[in-house]
Short mmCIF file of C-alpha atoms in Angstrom, two decimals:
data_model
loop_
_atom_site.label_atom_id
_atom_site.label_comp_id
_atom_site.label_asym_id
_atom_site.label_seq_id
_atom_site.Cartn_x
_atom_site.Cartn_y
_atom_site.Cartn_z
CA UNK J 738 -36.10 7.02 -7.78
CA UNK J 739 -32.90 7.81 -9.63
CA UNK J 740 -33.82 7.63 -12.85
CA UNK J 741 -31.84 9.78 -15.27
CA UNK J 742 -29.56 10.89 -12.02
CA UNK J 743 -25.63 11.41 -12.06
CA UNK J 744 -24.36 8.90 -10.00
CA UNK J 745 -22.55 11.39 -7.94
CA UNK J 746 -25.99 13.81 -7.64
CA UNK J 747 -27.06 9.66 -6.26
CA UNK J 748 -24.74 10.14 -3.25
CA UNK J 749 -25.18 13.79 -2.57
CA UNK J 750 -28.92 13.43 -2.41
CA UNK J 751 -28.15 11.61 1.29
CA UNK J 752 -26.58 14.98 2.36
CA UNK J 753 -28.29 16.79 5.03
CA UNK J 754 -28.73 20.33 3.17
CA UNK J 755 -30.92 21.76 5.91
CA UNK J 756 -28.49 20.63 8.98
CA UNK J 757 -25.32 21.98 6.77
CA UNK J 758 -27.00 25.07 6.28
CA UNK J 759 -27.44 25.40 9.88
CA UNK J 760 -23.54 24.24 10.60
CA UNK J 761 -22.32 27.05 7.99
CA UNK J 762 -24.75 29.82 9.47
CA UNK J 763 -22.98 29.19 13.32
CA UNK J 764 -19.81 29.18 11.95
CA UNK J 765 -20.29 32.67 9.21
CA UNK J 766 -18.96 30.00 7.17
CA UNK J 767 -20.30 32.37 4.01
CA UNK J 768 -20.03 35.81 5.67
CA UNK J 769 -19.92 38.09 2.39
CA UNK J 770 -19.56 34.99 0.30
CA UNK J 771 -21.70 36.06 -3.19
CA UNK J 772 -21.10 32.89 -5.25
CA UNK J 773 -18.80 29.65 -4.37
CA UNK J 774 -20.73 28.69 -1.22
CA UNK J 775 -19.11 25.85 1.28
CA UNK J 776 -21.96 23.24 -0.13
CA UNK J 777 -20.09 23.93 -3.54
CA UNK J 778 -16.83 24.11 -1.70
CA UNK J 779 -18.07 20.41 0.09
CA UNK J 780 -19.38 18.97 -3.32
CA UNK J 781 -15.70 19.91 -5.05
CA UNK J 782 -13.87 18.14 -2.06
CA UNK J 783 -15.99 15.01 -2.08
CA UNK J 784 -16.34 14.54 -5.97
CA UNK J 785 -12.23 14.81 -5.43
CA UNK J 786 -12.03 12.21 -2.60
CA UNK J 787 -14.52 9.85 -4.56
CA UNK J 788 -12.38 10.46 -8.06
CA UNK J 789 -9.09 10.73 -6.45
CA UNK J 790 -7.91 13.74 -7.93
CA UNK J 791 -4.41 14.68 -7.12
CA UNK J 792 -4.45 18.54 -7.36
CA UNK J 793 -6.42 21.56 -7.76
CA UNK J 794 -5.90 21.77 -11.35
CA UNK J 795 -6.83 18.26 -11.72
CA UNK J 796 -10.15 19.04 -10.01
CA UNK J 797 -10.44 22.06 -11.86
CA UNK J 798 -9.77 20.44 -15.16
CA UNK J 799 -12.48 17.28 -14.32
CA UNK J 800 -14.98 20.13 -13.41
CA UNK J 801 -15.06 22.01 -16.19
CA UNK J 802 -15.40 18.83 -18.81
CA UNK J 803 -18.77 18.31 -17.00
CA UNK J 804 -19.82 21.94 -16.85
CA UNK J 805 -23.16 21.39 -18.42
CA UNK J 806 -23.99 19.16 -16.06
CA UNK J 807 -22.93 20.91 -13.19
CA UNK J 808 -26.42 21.83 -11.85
CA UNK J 809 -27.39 18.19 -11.97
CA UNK J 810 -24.24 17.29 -10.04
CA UNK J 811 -25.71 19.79 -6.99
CA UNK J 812 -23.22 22.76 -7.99
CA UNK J 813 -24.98 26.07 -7.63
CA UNK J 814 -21.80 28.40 -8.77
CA UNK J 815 -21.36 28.79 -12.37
CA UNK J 816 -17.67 27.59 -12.94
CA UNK J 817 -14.87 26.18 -10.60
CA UNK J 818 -11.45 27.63 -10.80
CA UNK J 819 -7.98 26.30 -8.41
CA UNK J 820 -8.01 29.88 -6.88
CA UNK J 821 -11.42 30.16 -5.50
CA UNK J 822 -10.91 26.82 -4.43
CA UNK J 823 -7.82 27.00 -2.73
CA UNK J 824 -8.49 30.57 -0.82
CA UNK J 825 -12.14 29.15 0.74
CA UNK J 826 -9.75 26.31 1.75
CA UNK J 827 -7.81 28.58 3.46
CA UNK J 828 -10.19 30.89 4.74
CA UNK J 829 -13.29 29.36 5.49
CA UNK J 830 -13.57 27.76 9.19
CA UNK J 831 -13.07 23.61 9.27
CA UNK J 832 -15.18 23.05 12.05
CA UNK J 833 -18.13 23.43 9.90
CA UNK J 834 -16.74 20.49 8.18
CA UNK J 835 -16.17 19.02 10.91
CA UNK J 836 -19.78 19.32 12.10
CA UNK J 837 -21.10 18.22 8.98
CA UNK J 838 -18.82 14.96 9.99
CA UNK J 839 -19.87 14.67 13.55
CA UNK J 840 -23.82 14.91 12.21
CA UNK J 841 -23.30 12.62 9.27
CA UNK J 842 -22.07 9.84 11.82
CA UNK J 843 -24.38 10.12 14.34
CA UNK J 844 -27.25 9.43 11.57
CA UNK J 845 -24.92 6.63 10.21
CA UNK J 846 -24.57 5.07 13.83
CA UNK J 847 -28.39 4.09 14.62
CA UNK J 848 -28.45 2.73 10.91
CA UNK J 849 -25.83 -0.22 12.01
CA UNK J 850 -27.26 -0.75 15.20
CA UNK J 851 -28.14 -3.78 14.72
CA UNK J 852 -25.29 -5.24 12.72
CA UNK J 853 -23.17 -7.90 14.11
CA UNK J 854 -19.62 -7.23 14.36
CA UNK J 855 -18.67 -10.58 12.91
CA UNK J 856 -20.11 -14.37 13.30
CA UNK J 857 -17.39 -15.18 16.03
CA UNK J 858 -18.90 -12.50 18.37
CA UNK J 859 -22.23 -13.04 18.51
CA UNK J 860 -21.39 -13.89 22.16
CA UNK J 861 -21.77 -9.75 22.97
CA UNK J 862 -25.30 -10.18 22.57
CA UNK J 863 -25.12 -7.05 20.90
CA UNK J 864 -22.09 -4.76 22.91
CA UNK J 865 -20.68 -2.25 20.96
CA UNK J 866 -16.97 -3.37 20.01
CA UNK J 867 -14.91 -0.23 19.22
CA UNK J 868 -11.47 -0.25 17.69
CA UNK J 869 -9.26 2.90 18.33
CA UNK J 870 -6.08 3.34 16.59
CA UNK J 871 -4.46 6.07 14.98
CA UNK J 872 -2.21 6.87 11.84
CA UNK J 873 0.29 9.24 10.88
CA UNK J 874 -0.04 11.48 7.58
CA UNK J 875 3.96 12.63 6.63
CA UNK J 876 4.17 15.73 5.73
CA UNK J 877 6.60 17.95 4.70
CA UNK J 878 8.35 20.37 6.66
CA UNK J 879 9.36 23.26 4.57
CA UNK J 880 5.52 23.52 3.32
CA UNK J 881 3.52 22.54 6.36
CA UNK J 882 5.71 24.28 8.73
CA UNK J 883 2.56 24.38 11.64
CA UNK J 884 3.17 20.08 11.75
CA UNK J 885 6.30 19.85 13.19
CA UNK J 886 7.15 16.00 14.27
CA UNK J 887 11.10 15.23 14.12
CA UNK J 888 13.88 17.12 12.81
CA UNK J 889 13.50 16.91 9.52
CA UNK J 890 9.89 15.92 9.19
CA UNK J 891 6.22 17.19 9.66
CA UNK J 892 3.43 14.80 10.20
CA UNK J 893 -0.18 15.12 11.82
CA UNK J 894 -1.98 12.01 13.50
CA UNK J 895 -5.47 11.02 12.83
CA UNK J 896 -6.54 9.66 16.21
CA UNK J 897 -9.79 7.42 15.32
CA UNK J 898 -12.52 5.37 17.53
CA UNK J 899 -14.17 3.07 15.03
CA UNK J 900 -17.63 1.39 15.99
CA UNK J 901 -16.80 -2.17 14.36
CA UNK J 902 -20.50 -2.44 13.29
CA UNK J 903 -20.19 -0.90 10.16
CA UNK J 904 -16.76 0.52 10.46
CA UNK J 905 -18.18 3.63 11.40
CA UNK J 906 -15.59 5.80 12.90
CA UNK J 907 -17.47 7.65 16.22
CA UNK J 908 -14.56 9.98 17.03
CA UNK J 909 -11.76 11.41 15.46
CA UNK J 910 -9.30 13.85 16.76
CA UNK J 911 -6.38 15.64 14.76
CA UNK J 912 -3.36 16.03 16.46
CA UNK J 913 0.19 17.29 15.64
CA UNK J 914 2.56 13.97 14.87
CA UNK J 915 4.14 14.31 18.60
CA UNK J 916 1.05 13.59 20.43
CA UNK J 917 1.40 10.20 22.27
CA UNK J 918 -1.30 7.78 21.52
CA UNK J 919 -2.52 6.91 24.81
CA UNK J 920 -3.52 10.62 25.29
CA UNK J 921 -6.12 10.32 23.38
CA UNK J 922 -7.79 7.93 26.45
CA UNK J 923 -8.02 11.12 28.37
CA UNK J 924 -9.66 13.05 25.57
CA UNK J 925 -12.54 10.30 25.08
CA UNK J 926 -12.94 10.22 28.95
CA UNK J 927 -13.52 13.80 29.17
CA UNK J 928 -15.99 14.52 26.01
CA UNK J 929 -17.87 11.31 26.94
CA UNK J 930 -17.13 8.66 24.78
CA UNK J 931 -16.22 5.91 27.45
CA UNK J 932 -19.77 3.87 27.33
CA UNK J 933 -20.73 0.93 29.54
CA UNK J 934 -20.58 -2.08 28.53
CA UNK J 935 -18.39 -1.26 25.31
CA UNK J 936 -15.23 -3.01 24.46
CA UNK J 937 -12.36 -0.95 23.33
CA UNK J 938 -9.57 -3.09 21.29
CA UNK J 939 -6.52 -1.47 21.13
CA UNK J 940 -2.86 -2.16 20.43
CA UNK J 941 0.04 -2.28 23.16
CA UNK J 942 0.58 1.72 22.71
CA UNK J 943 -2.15 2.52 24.77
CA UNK J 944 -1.29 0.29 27.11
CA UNK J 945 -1.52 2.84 30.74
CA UNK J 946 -2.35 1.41 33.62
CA UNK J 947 -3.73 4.34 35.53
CA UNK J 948 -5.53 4.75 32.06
CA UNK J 949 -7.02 1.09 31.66
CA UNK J 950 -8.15 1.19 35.22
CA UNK J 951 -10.35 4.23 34.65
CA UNK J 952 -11.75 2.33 31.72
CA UNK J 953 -12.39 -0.66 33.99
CA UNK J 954 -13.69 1.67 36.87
CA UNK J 955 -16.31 3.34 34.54
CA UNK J 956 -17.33 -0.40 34.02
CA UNK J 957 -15.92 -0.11 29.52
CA UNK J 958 -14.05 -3.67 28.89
CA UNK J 959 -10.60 -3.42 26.85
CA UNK J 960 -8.60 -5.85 25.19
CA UNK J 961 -5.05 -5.18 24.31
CA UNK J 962 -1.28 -5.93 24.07
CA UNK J 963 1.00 -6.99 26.83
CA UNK J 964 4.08 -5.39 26.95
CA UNK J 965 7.00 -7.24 27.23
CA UNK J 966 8.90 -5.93 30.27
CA UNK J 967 5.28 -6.17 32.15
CA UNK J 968 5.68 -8.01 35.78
CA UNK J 969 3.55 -10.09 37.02
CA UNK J 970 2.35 -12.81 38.93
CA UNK J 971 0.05 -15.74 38.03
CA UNK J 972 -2.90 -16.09 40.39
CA UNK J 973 -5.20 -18.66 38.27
CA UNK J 974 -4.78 -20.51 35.70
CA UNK J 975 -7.62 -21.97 33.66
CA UNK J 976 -7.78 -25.23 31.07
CA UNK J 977 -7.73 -24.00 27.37
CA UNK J 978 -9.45 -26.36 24.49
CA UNK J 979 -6.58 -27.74 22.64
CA UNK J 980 -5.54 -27.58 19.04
CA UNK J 981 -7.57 -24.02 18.63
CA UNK J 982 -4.11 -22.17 19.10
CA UNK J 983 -4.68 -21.37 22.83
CA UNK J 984 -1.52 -21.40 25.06
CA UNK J 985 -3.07 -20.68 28.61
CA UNK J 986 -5.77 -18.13 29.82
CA UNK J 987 -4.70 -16.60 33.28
CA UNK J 988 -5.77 -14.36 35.50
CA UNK J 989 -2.41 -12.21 36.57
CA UNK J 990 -1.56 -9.41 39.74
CA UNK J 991 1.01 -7.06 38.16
CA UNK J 992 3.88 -6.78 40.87
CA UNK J 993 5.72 -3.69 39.31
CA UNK J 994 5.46 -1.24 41.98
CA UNK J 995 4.29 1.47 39.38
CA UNK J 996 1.99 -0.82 37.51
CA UNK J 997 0.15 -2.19 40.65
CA UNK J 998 -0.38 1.31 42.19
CA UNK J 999 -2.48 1.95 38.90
CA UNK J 1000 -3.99 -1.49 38.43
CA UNK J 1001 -4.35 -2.77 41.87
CA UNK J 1002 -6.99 -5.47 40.50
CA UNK J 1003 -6.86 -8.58 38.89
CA UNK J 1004 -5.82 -8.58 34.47
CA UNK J 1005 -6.87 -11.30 32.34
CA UNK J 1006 -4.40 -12.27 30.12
CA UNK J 1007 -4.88 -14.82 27.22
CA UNK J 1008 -2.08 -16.33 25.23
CA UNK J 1009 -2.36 -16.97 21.66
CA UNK J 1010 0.08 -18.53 19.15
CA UNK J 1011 -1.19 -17.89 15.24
CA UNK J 1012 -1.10 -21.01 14.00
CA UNK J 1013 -0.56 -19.40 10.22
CA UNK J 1014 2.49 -17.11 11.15
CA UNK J 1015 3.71 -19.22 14.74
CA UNK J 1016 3.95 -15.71 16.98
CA UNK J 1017 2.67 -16.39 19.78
CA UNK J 1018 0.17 -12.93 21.25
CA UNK J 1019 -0.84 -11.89 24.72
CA UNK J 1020 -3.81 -10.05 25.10
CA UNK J 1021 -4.86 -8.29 28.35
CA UNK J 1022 -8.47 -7.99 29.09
CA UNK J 1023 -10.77 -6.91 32.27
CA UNK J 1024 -13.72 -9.08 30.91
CA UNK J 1025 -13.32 -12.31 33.00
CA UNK J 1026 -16.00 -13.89 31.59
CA UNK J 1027 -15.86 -13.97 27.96
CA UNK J 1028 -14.49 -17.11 26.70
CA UNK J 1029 -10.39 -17.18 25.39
CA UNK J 1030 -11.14 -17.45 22.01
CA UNK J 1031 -13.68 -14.53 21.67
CA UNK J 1032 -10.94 -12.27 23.36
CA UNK J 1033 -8.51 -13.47 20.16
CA UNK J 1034 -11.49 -12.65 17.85
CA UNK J 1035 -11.95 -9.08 19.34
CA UNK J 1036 -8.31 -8.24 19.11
CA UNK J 1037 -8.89 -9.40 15.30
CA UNK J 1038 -11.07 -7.26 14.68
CA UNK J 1039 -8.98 -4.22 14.54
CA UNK J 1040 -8.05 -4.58 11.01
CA UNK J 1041 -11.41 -2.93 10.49
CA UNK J 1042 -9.85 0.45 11.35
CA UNK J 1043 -6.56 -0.19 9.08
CA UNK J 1044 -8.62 -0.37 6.40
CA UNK J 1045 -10.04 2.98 7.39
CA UNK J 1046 -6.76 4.18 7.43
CA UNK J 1047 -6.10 2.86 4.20
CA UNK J 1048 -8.83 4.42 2.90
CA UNK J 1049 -8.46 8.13 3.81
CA UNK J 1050 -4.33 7.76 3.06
CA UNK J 1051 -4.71 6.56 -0.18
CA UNK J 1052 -6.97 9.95 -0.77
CA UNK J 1053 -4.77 12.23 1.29
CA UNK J 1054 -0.86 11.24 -0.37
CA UNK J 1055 1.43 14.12 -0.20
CA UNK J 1056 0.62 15.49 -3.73
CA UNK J 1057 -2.78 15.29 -3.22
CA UNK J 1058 -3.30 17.54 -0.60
CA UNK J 1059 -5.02 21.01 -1.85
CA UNK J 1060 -3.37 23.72 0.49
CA UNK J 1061 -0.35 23.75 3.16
CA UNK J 1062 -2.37 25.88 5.25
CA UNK J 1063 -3.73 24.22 9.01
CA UNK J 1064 -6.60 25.18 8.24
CA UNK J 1065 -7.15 23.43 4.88
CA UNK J 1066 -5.11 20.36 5.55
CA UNK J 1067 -8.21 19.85 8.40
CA UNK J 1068 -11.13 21.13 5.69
CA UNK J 1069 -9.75 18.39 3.84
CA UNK J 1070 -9.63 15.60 6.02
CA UNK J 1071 -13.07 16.36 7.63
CA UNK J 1072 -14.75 16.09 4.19
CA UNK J 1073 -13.02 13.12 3.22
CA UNK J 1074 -14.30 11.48 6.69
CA UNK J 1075 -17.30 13.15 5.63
CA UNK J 1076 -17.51 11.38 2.23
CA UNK J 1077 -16.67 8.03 3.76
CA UNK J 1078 -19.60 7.89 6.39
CA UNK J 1079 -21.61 9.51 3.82
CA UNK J 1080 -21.47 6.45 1.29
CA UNK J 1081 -21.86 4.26 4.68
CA UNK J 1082 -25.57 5.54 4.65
CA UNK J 1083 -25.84 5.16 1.12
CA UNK J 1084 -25.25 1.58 1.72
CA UNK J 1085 -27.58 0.96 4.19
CA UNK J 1086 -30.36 3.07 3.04
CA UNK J 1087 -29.81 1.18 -0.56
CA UNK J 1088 -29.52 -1.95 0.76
CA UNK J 1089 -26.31 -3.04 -0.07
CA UNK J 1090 -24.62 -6.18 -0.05
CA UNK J 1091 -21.14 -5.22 -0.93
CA UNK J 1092 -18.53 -3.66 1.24
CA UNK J 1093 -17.53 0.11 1.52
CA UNK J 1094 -14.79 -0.16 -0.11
CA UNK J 1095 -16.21 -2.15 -3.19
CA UNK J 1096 -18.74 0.58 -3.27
CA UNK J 1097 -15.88 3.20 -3.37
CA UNK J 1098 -13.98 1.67 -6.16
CA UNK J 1099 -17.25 0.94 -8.37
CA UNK J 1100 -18.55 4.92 -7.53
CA UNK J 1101 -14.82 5.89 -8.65
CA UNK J 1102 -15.56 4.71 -11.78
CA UNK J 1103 -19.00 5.55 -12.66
CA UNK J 1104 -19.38 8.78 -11.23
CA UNK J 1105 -20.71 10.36 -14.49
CA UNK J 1106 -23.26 7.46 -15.51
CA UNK J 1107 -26.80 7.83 -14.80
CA UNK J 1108 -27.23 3.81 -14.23
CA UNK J 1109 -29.01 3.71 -10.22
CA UNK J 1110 -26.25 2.76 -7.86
CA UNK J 1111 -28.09 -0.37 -6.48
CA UNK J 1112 -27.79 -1.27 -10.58
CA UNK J 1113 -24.29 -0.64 -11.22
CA UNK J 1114 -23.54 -3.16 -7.91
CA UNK J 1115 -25.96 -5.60 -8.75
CA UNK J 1116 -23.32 -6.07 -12.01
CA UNK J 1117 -20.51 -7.07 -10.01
CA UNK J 1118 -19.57 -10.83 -10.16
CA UNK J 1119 -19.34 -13.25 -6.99
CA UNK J 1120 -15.62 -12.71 -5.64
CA UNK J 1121 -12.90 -11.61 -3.60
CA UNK J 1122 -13.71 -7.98 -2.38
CA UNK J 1123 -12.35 -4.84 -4.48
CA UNK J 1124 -10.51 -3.18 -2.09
CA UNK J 1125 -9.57 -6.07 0.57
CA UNK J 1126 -6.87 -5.38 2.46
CA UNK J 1127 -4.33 -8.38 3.20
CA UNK J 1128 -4.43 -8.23 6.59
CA UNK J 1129 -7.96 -9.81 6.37
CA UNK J 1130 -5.97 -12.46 5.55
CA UNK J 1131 -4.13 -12.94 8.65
CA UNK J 1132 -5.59 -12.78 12.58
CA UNK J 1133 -2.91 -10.44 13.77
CA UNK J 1134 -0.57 -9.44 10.98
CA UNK J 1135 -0.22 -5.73 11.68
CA UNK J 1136 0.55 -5.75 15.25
CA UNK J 1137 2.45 -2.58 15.09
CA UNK J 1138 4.19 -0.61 18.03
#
């Protein structure tokens, strides 16, 4: 099928040309635009994110080596040059980006279905686990003056639901760096994303109350972090199989008078010491039913979203970002989000066995070869993941907050 085909035209074959026309035509993403259009702008941005080119010149420079194959990469404009590049990232709209996001992961979604989180939760009988998280992007002040976060500092926050089967993130919202975490809860209750059923893992920052009983209410399961200054009392106490790490599995009333006007119901919480590090976890949960251990193995899995994070920060350092403007800090996020899910359905559709992020690293390096993706995998050896992120290594070893 690929025969002959620049591995990068491979990947951009999977794009959706029709349903990005569409995007750019309801934003006048091209209004009087005669030559760069945004599906050039898009194929510039992504063939940086999957390179990891640090600047416009750099992109510029990698370009132009390749220009005679530039039609067979998917470019339809003639040359590339850092000014064109940098004013349609400051002009053109980033919602269309955006959109091109939003459409490439609802295609990617359906795709892992059917994937199981991970062997120890089989248990869900097929629930969709979500992790949500967020990271902050530094930035600094005296060039990206619309960021403020402290003093002295600018920063944005990439606020991220992740659907565990496949590491697919399902929402992302960019905020400023001041934005509180947990007020993101309110912003996936009110555009829909709280789904029955679901189980939301998160750390002890979003840990609200009023905000984990309207999770519980709309009948969503969570799991996360107990504070420590939480009050409570114990109301049952059930056995816990020994030498599996287990300290006691409880179901608690909280007596603070704040706390128990929000959550006037009953809290699981499950105590956990890691027998690898000795710190000993408590997880609260509104799923009375799941067994102790499967509520340690969902909090777990929420080092699928750090390596997300990872991910877009190792393509998005400081030096590497391609404007200072709002507007193209967000063009460039969205199509790096936009690359990532993009090779997601390039993995499924291909059949592959090897992670995301082995893809991402073998891609990086054979962008310009005509060998058929599937191909250039299958010549990986048997080992340890390219990519893998140490806190695989570990059940909770980025606890954070």
């Amino acid at each position: 099928m690929h025969s002959g085909q620049l591995v990068f035209a491979q990947v951009m074959t999977y794009l959706p040309l029709k349903a990005f026309s569409r995007m750019v035509l309801a934003r006048r993403a091209q209004h009087k635009v005669k030559d760069f259009s945004c599906l050039d702008q898009f194929l510039a941005l992504s063939f940086a994110q999957l390179t990891a080119r640090e600047s416009l010149r750099d992109i510029e420079i990698n370009l132009r080596v390749q220009r005679q194959h530039f039609y067979h990469l998917g470019f339809r404009c003639k040359t590339i040059s850092r000014n064109t590049l940098a004013n349609a990232n400051r002009v053109r709209p980033w919602e269309v980006f955006a959109d091109l996001a939003h459409h490439l992961i609802g295609v990617a979604r359906p795709l892992y279905a059917n994937d199981t989180t991970s062997a120890e939760l089989k248990s869900l009988m097929g629930a969709t686990v979500y992790s949500l998280d967020s990271t902050t992007i530094d930035l600094c002040l005296s060039l990206f003056s619309w960021a403020p976060f402290r003093t002295t500092k600018a920063a944005i926050k990439l606020h991220t639901l992740m659907d565990l089967r496949g590491s697919i993130p399902s929402f992302i919202h960019i905020s400023d760096g001041k934005m509180h975490d947990v007020k993101v809860l309110d912003i996936l209750a009110k555009q829909g994303y709280i789904e029955v059923g679901a189980y939301y893992v998160m750390d002890k920052a979003y840990v609200d109350f009023a905000r984990l009983h309207q999770l519980h209410t709309a009948r969503a399961f969570f799991v996360t972090r107990a504070k420590s200054n939480m009050q409570f009392v114990v109301v049952q106490e059930f056995p816990v199989p020994i030498n599996t790490g287990l300290v006691s599995d409880q179901h608690i009333q909280l007596t603070g008078y704040t706390s128990h006007k929000r959550y006037p119901e009953l809290i699981r919480q499950v105590t956990y010491t890691d027998p690898e590090t000795g710190k000993t976890l408590e997880f609260l949960t509104n799923n009375m039913t799941l067994s102790a251990l499967t509520i340690c193995a969902l909090y777990k899995q929420r080092w699928q979203v750090e390596l997300f994070f990872k991910w877009i920060k190792q393509h998005l350092r400081i030096k590497a970002f391609f404007g200072t403007t709002e507007n193209a800090v967000k063009t460039q996020i969205w199509t790096a989000i936009a690359t990532y899910v993009l090779i997601a359905i390039v993995k499924k559709l291909l059949e592959l066995d090897h992670s995301l992020y082995e893809i991402l690293r073998v891609l990086d390096l054979n962008m310009f070869e005509t060998t058929p993706i599937s191909t250039l995998l299958g010549k990986l050896q048997d080992g340890p993941e390219i990519g893998q992120h140490p806190i695989q290594q570990n059940l909770f070893p980025t606890l954070g907050h």
